[in-house]
């Protein structure tokens, strides 16, 4: 990340383009599908995966997001919900980045209400399924080879998952433009018009939204770590800046108010790291619950906002320039704050767990 990504990241972020040249270099690291057992995957700990997510986001949150979609959401859907044949077919190729995946759940009019409100439909016709609807904000969608699409069955009303090939009849994707955050991530608006999918490409063990939620629980922990990385990147760049930037004849790091900001940032960052460390321990012990992942995501994304804001503040006007490597973190923190469950939704998940009462609509 320091050698290959940092020197080019601002240029690509500014152009809202993806640096495809780094994909083979990521593949060489053998870290994709890190926690999965078998299928060419390393079978390492969730703690290691969390630290990797943090280290990626410390340099650039977009690259961490690309990796999370590939390794977590897309591969995870197949690993948790696919048949043995589907796992054998797709996971080894995805682990090596020979196949790029995407995860299509969110819709233009359905975000937080995905559990009960998906409007994308699927209907079986013989050995095929016919999918209709739209998906929005789908990372990697513009260049993915396969896409995991979640749709509601017209016959039984349950949510089912499908492995949709980019060349499937009735599949179309349009790049979303003019984003202020995660500009390197290629988000797409997907339109499915009588899109035909073979029964063999239906995720055989995805029979309701409860199965979709298993994937989201697993990846939400990674997003919490990603928030830590975003905050850490902003803090480290701001700290270095204050040591070298001089005003009134001395480094601004020597001023009390600047030190106050730095200490507040470090306090938040340390609390976030500790929380995520414990979260990954629970995950490795098989004790992770929805409320654990949600508490970490809501706390870390909120604290990240505070850290990046203080980082920008200590840099003055230079804080809004890309070249000083903080403005990008400020913008990207806004995306982390919203995706993989908003503050409000994750709060209600935790609130339900600690009170026994559901405050969902």
Short mmCIF file of C-alpha atoms in Angstrom, two decimals:
data_model
loop_
_atom_site.label_atom_id
_atom_site.label_comp_id
_atom_site.label_asym_id
_atom_site.label_seq_id
_atom_site.Cartn_x
_atom_site.Cartn_y
_atom_site.Cartn_z
CA UNK A 1 0.00 0.00 0.00
CA UNK A 2 2.83 2.42 0.83
CA UNK A 3 4.89 1.57 -2.25
CA UNK A 4 2.30 0.78 -4.93
CA UNK A 5 -0.89 2.64 -3.98
CA UNK A 6 0.04 5.79 -2.07
CA UNK A 7 2.01 7.38 -4.96
CA UNK A 8 -0.90 7.06 -7.41
CA UNK A 9 -4.01 7.16 -5.27
CA UNK A 10 -4.76 10.90 -5.37
CA UNK A 11 -4.57 10.94 -9.15
CA UNK A 12 -7.01 8.07 -9.51
CA UNK A 13 -9.31 9.44 -6.79
CA UNK A 14 -9.42 12.80 -8.56
CA UNK A 15 -10.29 11.17 -11.89
CA UNK A 16 -12.77 8.73 -10.29
CA UNK A 17 -11.00 5.83 -11.99
CA UNK A 18 -9.78 2.47 -10.72
CA UNK A 19 -6.06 1.49 -10.84
CA UNK A 20 -6.45 -1.94 -12.42
CA UNK A 21 -2.68 -2.39 -12.45
CA UNK A 22 -2.70 -3.11 -8.72
CA UNK A 23 -4.97 -6.19 -8.99
CA UNK A 24 -2.19 -8.63 -10.00
CA UNK A 25 -0.06 -7.23 -7.19
CA UNK A 26 -2.87 -7.84 -4.68
CA UNK A 27 -3.23 -11.38 -6.03
CA UNK A 28 0.44 -12.08 -5.32
CA UNK A 29 -0.12 -11.37 -1.63
CA UNK A 30 -2.45 -14.40 -1.31
CA UNK A 31 -4.79 -12.58 1.09
CA UNK A 32 -8.12 -12.79 -0.76
CA UNK A 33 -10.71 -14.96 0.99
CA UNK A 34 -8.31 -14.87 3.93
CA UNK A 35 -10.54 -16.52 6.55
CA UNK A 36 -12.15 -19.19 4.38
CA UNK A 37 -11.05 -22.79 4.69
CA UNK A 38 -10.35 -24.70 1.47
CA UNK A 39 -10.87 -23.66 -2.16
CA UNK A 40 -7.35 -22.24 -2.34
CA UNK A 41 -8.02 -19.80 0.52
CA UNK A 42 -5.46 -19.26 3.33
CA UNK A 43 -7.76 -20.12 6.27
CA UNK A 44 -6.35 -17.43 8.57
CA UNK A 45 -7.94 -15.56 11.48
CA UNK A 46 -10.57 -12.86 11.40
CA UNK A 47 -8.20 -10.71 13.45
CA UNK A 48 -5.62 -10.87 10.68
CA UNK A 49 -8.28 -9.99 8.12
CA UNK A 50 -9.38 -7.01 10.22
CA UNK A 51 -5.84 -5.70 10.50
CA UNK A 52 -5.41 -6.06 6.73
CA UNK A 53 -8.61 -4.07 6.15
CA UNK A 54 -7.29 -1.37 8.49
CA UNK A 55 -3.89 -1.23 6.78
CA UNK A 56 -5.49 -0.89 3.35
CA UNK A 57 -7.87 1.84 4.49
CA UNK A 58 -4.96 3.64 6.21
CA UNK A 59 -3.64 4.40 2.71
CA UNK A 60 -6.93 4.45 0.79
CA UNK A 61 -10.46 3.50 1.79
CA UNK A 62 -11.53 2.86 -1.81
CA UNK A 63 -8.98 0.08 -2.29
CA UNK A 64 -10.02 -1.42 1.03
CA UNK A 65 -13.63 -1.29 -0.15
CA UNK A 66 -12.79 -2.96 -3.47
CA UNK A 67 -11.05 -5.73 -1.55
CA UNK A 68 -13.93 -6.04 0.93
CA UNK A 69 -16.47 -6.44 -1.86
CA UNK A 70 -14.37 -9.07 -3.61
CA UNK A 71 -13.15 -11.04 -0.60
CA UNK A 72 -16.06 -10.44 1.77
CA UNK A 73 -19.40 -9.74 0.17
CA UNK A 74 -19.03 -11.56 -3.16
CA UNK A 75 -16.89 -14.52 -2.11
CA UNK A 76 -18.61 -14.64 1.27
CA UNK A 77 -22.03 -15.04 -0.35
CA UNK A 78 -20.81 -18.07 -2.25
CA UNK A 79 -18.86 -19.46 0.73
CA UNK A 80 -21.81 -19.15 3.13
CA UNK A 81 -24.74 -19.70 0.77
CA UNK A 82 -23.44 -21.61 -2.23
CA UNK A 83 -23.47 -25.32 -2.96
CA UNK A 84 -20.25 -27.33 -2.86
CA UNK A 85 -20.18 -27.28 -6.66
CA UNK A 86 -20.54 -23.49 -6.73
CA UNK A 87 -17.76 -23.07 -4.18
CA UNK A 88 -15.44 -25.29 -6.20
CA UNK A 89 -16.33 -23.46 -9.41
CA UNK A 90 -15.91 -19.85 -8.28
CA UNK A 91 -13.92 -19.44 -5.07
CA UNK A 92 -10.46 -20.56 -6.29
CA UNK A 93 -10.69 -18.22 -9.29
CA UNK A 94 -11.93 -15.32 -7.17
CA UNK A 95 -9.23 -15.95 -4.57
CA UNK A 96 -6.65 -15.36 -7.30
CA UNK A 97 -8.52 -12.31 -8.68
CA UNK A 98 -9.00 -14.12 -11.98
CA UNK A 99 -12.71 -13.50 -11.50
CA UNK A 100 -13.91 -10.20 -10.00
CA UNK A 101 -17.17 -10.18 -8.06
CA UNK A 102 -19.78 -7.68 -6.90
CA UNK A 103 -22.68 -7.78 -4.44
CA UNK A 104 -26.07 -6.43 -5.46
CA UNK A 105 -28.48 -5.82 -2.57
CA UNK A 106 -29.22 -2.08 -2.32
CA UNK A 107 -31.81 -0.64 -4.73
CA UNK A 108 -32.63 2.91 -5.88
CA UNK A 109 -35.58 3.10 -3.49
CA UNK A 110 -34.54 0.45 -0.95
CA UNK A 111 -31.54 0.79 1.33
CA UNK A 112 -32.11 0.26 5.04
CA UNK A 113 -35.41 -1.53 4.34
CA UNK A 114 -33.76 -4.31 2.34
CA UNK A 115 -34.78 -7.00 4.81
CA UNK A 116 -38.45 -6.69 3.95
CA UNK A 117 -38.69 -4.32 1.04
CA UNK A 118 -36.69 -5.61 -1.92
CA UNK A 119 -38.47 -4.77 -5.16
CA UNK A 120 -36.16 -6.74 -7.47
CA UNK A 121 -38.04 -9.92 -8.28
CA UNK A 122 -37.22 -13.43 -9.43
CA UNK A 123 -39.53 -16.06 -10.87
CA UNK A 124 -38.70 -19.59 -11.83
CA UNK A 125 -39.49 -20.80 -15.33
CA UNK A 126 -38.35 -24.37 -15.80
CA UNK A 127 -34.58 -24.55 -15.33
CA UNK A 128 -34.23 -20.78 -15.46
CA UNK A 129 -35.03 -17.80 -13.27
CA UNK A 130 -36.22 -14.47 -14.63
CA UNK A 131 -34.96 -11.42 -12.71
CA UNK A 132 -36.39 -7.92 -12.97
CA UNK A 133 -35.47 -4.75 -11.09
CA UNK A 134 -32.61 -2.39 -10.33
CA UNK A 135 -29.66 -2.33 -7.93
CA UNK A 136 -27.80 0.84 -6.94
CA UNK A 137 -24.48 1.71 -5.30
CA UNK A 138 -23.02 -1.65 -6.31
CA UNK A 139 -19.23 -1.54 -5.87
CA UNK A 140 -17.10 -3.18 -8.61
CA UNK A 141 -20.26 -3.47 -10.73
CA UNK A 142 -18.89 -1.80 -13.85
CA UNK A 143 -16.07 -4.32 -14.32
CA UNK A 144 -17.14 -7.39 -12.31
CA UNK A 145 -17.29 -10.75 -14.07
CA UNK A 146 -20.01 -12.08 -11.79
CA UNK A 147 -22.47 -10.33 -9.51
CA UNK A 148 -24.36 -11.70 -6.53
CA UNK A 149 -27.91 -10.43 -6.99
CA UNK A 150 -30.52 -10.70 -4.25
CA UNK A 151 -34.17 -10.78 -5.34
CA UNK A 152 -37.57 -11.59 -3.91
CA UNK A 153 -39.27 -14.72 -5.24
CA UNK A 154 -42.66 -13.85 -6.72
CA UNK A 155 -44.04 -17.24 -5.68
CA UNK A 156 -43.04 -17.64 -2.02
CA UNK A 157 -41.99 -14.06 -1.16
CA UNK A 158 -38.58 -15.14 0.15
CA UNK A 159 -35.27 -13.51 -0.77
CA UNK A 160 -32.97 -15.62 -2.93
CA UNK A 161 -29.45 -15.09 -4.23
CA UNK A 162 -28.11 -15.55 -7.75
CA UNK A 163 -24.71 -15.62 -9.42
CA UNK A 164 -25.32 -13.39 -12.45
CA UNK A 165 -22.75 -13.26 -15.24
CA UNK A 166 -22.07 -9.84 -16.74
CA UNK A 167 -22.94 -11.31 -20.18
CA UNK A 168 -26.32 -12.67 -19.10
CA UNK A 169 -29.17 -11.56 -21.39
CA UNK A 170 -31.11 -8.70 -19.78
CA UNK A 171 -28.23 -7.46 -17.62
CA UNK A 172 -27.03 -3.85 -17.95
CA UNK A 173 -24.90 -1.59 -15.74
CA UNK A 174 -24.22 2.14 -15.73
CA UNK A 175 -21.41 3.82 -13.81
CA UNK A 176 -22.54 6.21 -11.09
CA UNK A 177 -20.86 9.60 -11.39
CA UNK A 178 -20.23 12.76 -9.37
CA UNK A 179 -19.59 11.09 -6.01
CA UNK A 180 -17.83 13.08 -3.31
CA UNK A 181 -16.51 9.97 -1.54
CA UNK A 182 -14.88 6.66 -2.45
CA UNK A 183 -14.32 8.01 -5.93
CA UNK A 184 -12.01 5.16 -6.89
CA UNK A 185 -14.73 2.60 -6.18
CA UNK A 186 -16.66 1.98 -9.37
CA UNK A 187 -20.26 1.98 -8.17
CA UNK A 188 -22.88 0.92 -10.68
CA UNK A 189 -26.61 1.22 -11.28
CA UNK A 190 -27.69 -2.23 -12.44
CA UNK A 191 -30.83 -2.82 -14.48
CA UNK A 192 -32.24 -6.32 -14.82
CA UNK A 193 -34.80 -6.67 -17.61
CA UNK A 194 -36.11 -10.23 -17.87
CA UNK A 195 -32.56 -11.28 -17.02
CA UNK A 196 -32.22 -15.03 -17.41
CA UNK A 197 -30.26 -16.99 -14.82
CA UNK A 198 -29.85 -20.75 -14.81
CA UNK A 199 -31.03 -22.71 -11.77
CA UNK A 200 -27.46 -23.97 -11.31
CA UNK A 201 -26.44 -20.34 -10.73
CA UNK A 202 -28.93 -19.80 -7.91
CA UNK A 203 -27.18 -19.82 -4.54
CA UNK A 204 -28.46 -23.17 -3.37
CA UNK A 205 -28.34 -22.38 0.35
CA UNK A 206 -29.80 -18.87 0.20
CA UNK A 207 -33.48 -19.33 0.98
CA UNK A 208 -34.41 -16.18 2.92
CA UNK A 209 -33.03 -12.81 4.01
CA UNK A 210 -31.67 -14.52 7.12
CA UNK A 211 -29.05 -16.07 4.84
CA UNK A 212 -28.25 -12.67 3.33
CA UNK A 213 -27.87 -11.31 6.85
CA UNK A 214 -25.18 -13.90 7.63
CA UNK A 215 -23.02 -12.38 4.92
CA UNK A 216 -23.68 -8.85 6.16
CA UNK A 217 -22.83 -9.76 9.76
CA UNK A 218 -19.51 -11.19 8.67
CA UNK A 219 -18.53 -8.19 6.54
CA UNK A 220 -19.81 -5.51 8.93
CA UNK A 221 -16.89 -6.31 11.23
CA UNK A 222 -14.55 -5.58 8.33
CA UNK A 223 -16.17 -2.19 7.77
CA UNK A 224 -15.57 -1.30 11.42
CA UNK A 225 -11.87 -2.09 10.90
CA UNK A 226 -12.00 -0.04 7.70
CA UNK A 227 -13.24 2.94 9.70
CA UNK A 228 -10.25 2.53 12.01
CA UNK A 229 -7.93 2.57 9.00
CA UNK A 230 -9.51 5.70 7.57
CA UNK A 231 -9.12 7.48 10.91
CA UNK A 232 -5.57 6.23 11.35
CA UNK A 233 -4.53 7.45 7.91
CA UNK A 234 -5.91 10.92 8.62
CA UNK A 235 -4.27 11.02 12.06
CA UNK A 236 -0.84 9.93 10.84
CA UNK A 237 -0.79 12.44 7.99
CA UNK A 238 -2.00 15.24 10.26
CA UNK A 239 0.58 14.39 12.91
CA UNK A 240 3.41 14.51 10.39
CA UNK A 241 2.11 17.81 9.01
CA UNK A 242 2.04 19.47 12.43
CA UNK A 243 5.63 18.46 13.06
CA UNK A 244 6.88 20.11 9.88
CA UNK A 245 4.46 23.01 9.35
CA UNK A 246 5.79 26.18 10.97
CA UNK A 247 3.89 29.27 12.07
CA UNK A 248 5.11 32.04 14.37
CA UNK A 249 8.59 30.65 13.96
CA UNK A 250 8.05 27.12 15.25
CA UNK A 251 6.25 23.86 14.37
CA UNK A 252 2.51 24.06 15.01
CA UNK A 253 2.80 20.73 16.90
CA UNK A 254 4.32 22.77 19.74
CA UNK A 255 1.08 24.68 20.33
CA UNK A 256 -1.33 23.58 23.05
CA UNK A 257 -4.51 23.68 20.97
CA UNK A 258 -2.95 21.57 18.22
CA UNK A 259 -1.76 19.01 20.77
CA UNK A 260 -5.28 18.88 22.18
CA UNK A 261 -6.63 17.91 18.78
CA UNK A 262 -3.93 15.27 18.31
CA UNK A 263 -4.62 13.72 21.72
CA UNK A 264 -8.38 13.64 21.08
CA UNK A 265 -7.71 11.93 17.74
CA UNK A 266 -5.39 9.36 19.32
CA UNK A 267 -7.91 8.68 22.11
CA UNK A 268 -10.65 7.96 19.60
CA UNK A 269 -8.34 5.87 17.47
CA UNK A 270 -7.13 3.78 20.41
CA UNK A 271 -10.70 3.09 21.58
CA UNK A 272 -11.72 2.10 18.05
CA UNK A 273 -8.75 -0.24 17.62
CA UNK A 274 -9.40 -1.90 20.97
CA UNK A 275 -13.09 -2.39 20.21
CA UNK A 276 -12.33 -3.94 16.83
CA UNK A 277 -9.64 -6.16 18.30
CA UNK A 278 -12.20 -7.57 20.73
CA UNK A 279 -14.75 -7.87 17.92
CA UNK A 280 -12.37 -10.03 15.88
CA UNK A 281 -11.60 -12.15 18.93
CA UNK A 282 -15.31 -12.90 19.29
CA UNK A 283 -15.52 -13.68 15.60
CA UNK A 284 -12.59 -16.10 15.80
CA UNK A 285 -14.20 -17.78 18.83
CA UNK A 286 -17.50 -18.22 16.99
CA UNK A 287 -19.27 -15.90 19.43
CA UNK A 288 -19.97 -12.95 17.14
CA UNK A 289 -23.56 -11.68 17.21
CA UNK A 290 -25.32 -9.06 15.10
CA UNK A 291 -25.25 -6.56 17.94
CA UNK A 292 -21.48 -6.90 18.35
CA UNK A 293 -20.80 -6.09 14.71
CA UNK A 294 -23.38 -3.29 14.71
CA UNK A 295 -22.01 -1.68 17.88
CA UNK A 296 -18.51 -1.66 16.42
CA UNK A 297 -19.66 -0.29 13.09
CA UNK A 298 -21.79 2.50 14.54
CA UNK A 299 -19.17 3.57 17.10
CA UNK A 300 -16.16 3.41 14.79
CA UNK A 301 -17.81 5.19 11.89
CA UNK A 302 -18.99 7.95 14.22
CA UNK A 303 -15.57 8.38 15.85
CA UNK A 304 -13.87 8.32 12.45
CA UNK A 305 -15.88 11.37 11.46
CA UNK A 306 -14.50 13.18 14.50
CA UNK A 307 -10.90 12.11 13.83
CA UNK A 308 -10.84 13.14 10.18
CA UNK A 309 -12.51 16.45 11.05
CA UNK A 310 -9.81 17.25 13.58
CA UNK A 311 -7.11 16.16 11.13
CA UNK A 312 -8.43 18.60 8.57
CA UNK A 313 -8.71 21.31 11.18
CA UNK A 314 -5.09 21.19 12.33
CA UNK A 315 -3.98 21.50 8.70
CA UNK A 316 -5.90 24.70 8.12
CA UNK A 317 -6.60 25.53 4.49
CA UNK A 318 -4.15 22.87 3.30
CA UNK A 319 -6.49 20.29 4.77
CA UNK A 320 -8.80 20.56 1.77
CA UNK A 321 -6.05 19.85 -0.77
CA UNK A 322 -5.57 16.27 -1.98
CA UNK A 323 -1.79 16.59 -1.98
CA UNK A 324 -1.73 16.75 1.82
CA UNK A 325 -3.46 13.35 2.09
CA UNK A 326 -6.24 14.23 4.53
CA UNK A 327 -9.05 15.63 2.39
CA UNK A 328 -9.60 12.21 0.80
CA UNK A 329 -10.07 10.62 4.23
CA UNK A 330 -12.51 13.37 5.24
CA UNK A 331 -14.67 12.65 2.19
CA UNK A 332 -14.38 8.86 2.37
CA UNK A 333 -15.40 8.83 6.04
CA UNK A 334 -18.84 10.00 4.94
CA UNK A 335 -19.31 6.87 2.85
CA UNK A 336 -18.18 4.59 5.68
CA UNK A 337 -20.66 6.35 7.96
CA UNK A 338 -23.57 5.24 5.76
CA UNK A 339 -22.83 1.94 4.08
CA UNK A 340 -23.17 -1.55 5.62
CA UNK A 341 -25.94 -0.18 7.82
CA UNK A 342 -26.55 3.44 8.78
CA UNK A 343 -25.99 4.74 12.30
CA UNK A 344 -29.73 4.58 12.92
CA UNK A 345 -30.19 0.99 11.74
CA UNK A 346 -27.16 -0.33 13.61
CA UNK A 347 -28.29 1.56 16.72
CA UNK A 348 -31.67 -0.18 16.58
CA UNK A 349 -29.99 -3.58 16.22
CA UNK A 350 -27.97 -2.94 19.37
CA UNK A 351 -30.95 -1.39 21.14
CA UNK A 352 -33.08 -4.46 20.43
CA UNK A 353 -30.37 -6.71 21.84
CA UNK A 354 -29.89 -4.83 25.13
CA UNK A 355 -33.55 -4.06 25.87
CA UNK A 356 -35.39 -7.00 24.36
CA UNK A 357 -37.69 -4.61 22.48
CA UNK A 358 -37.59 -4.01 18.75
CA UNK A 359 -37.96 -0.35 17.81
CA UNK A 360 -37.93 -1.07 14.09
CA UNK A 361 -40.97 0.10 12.14
#
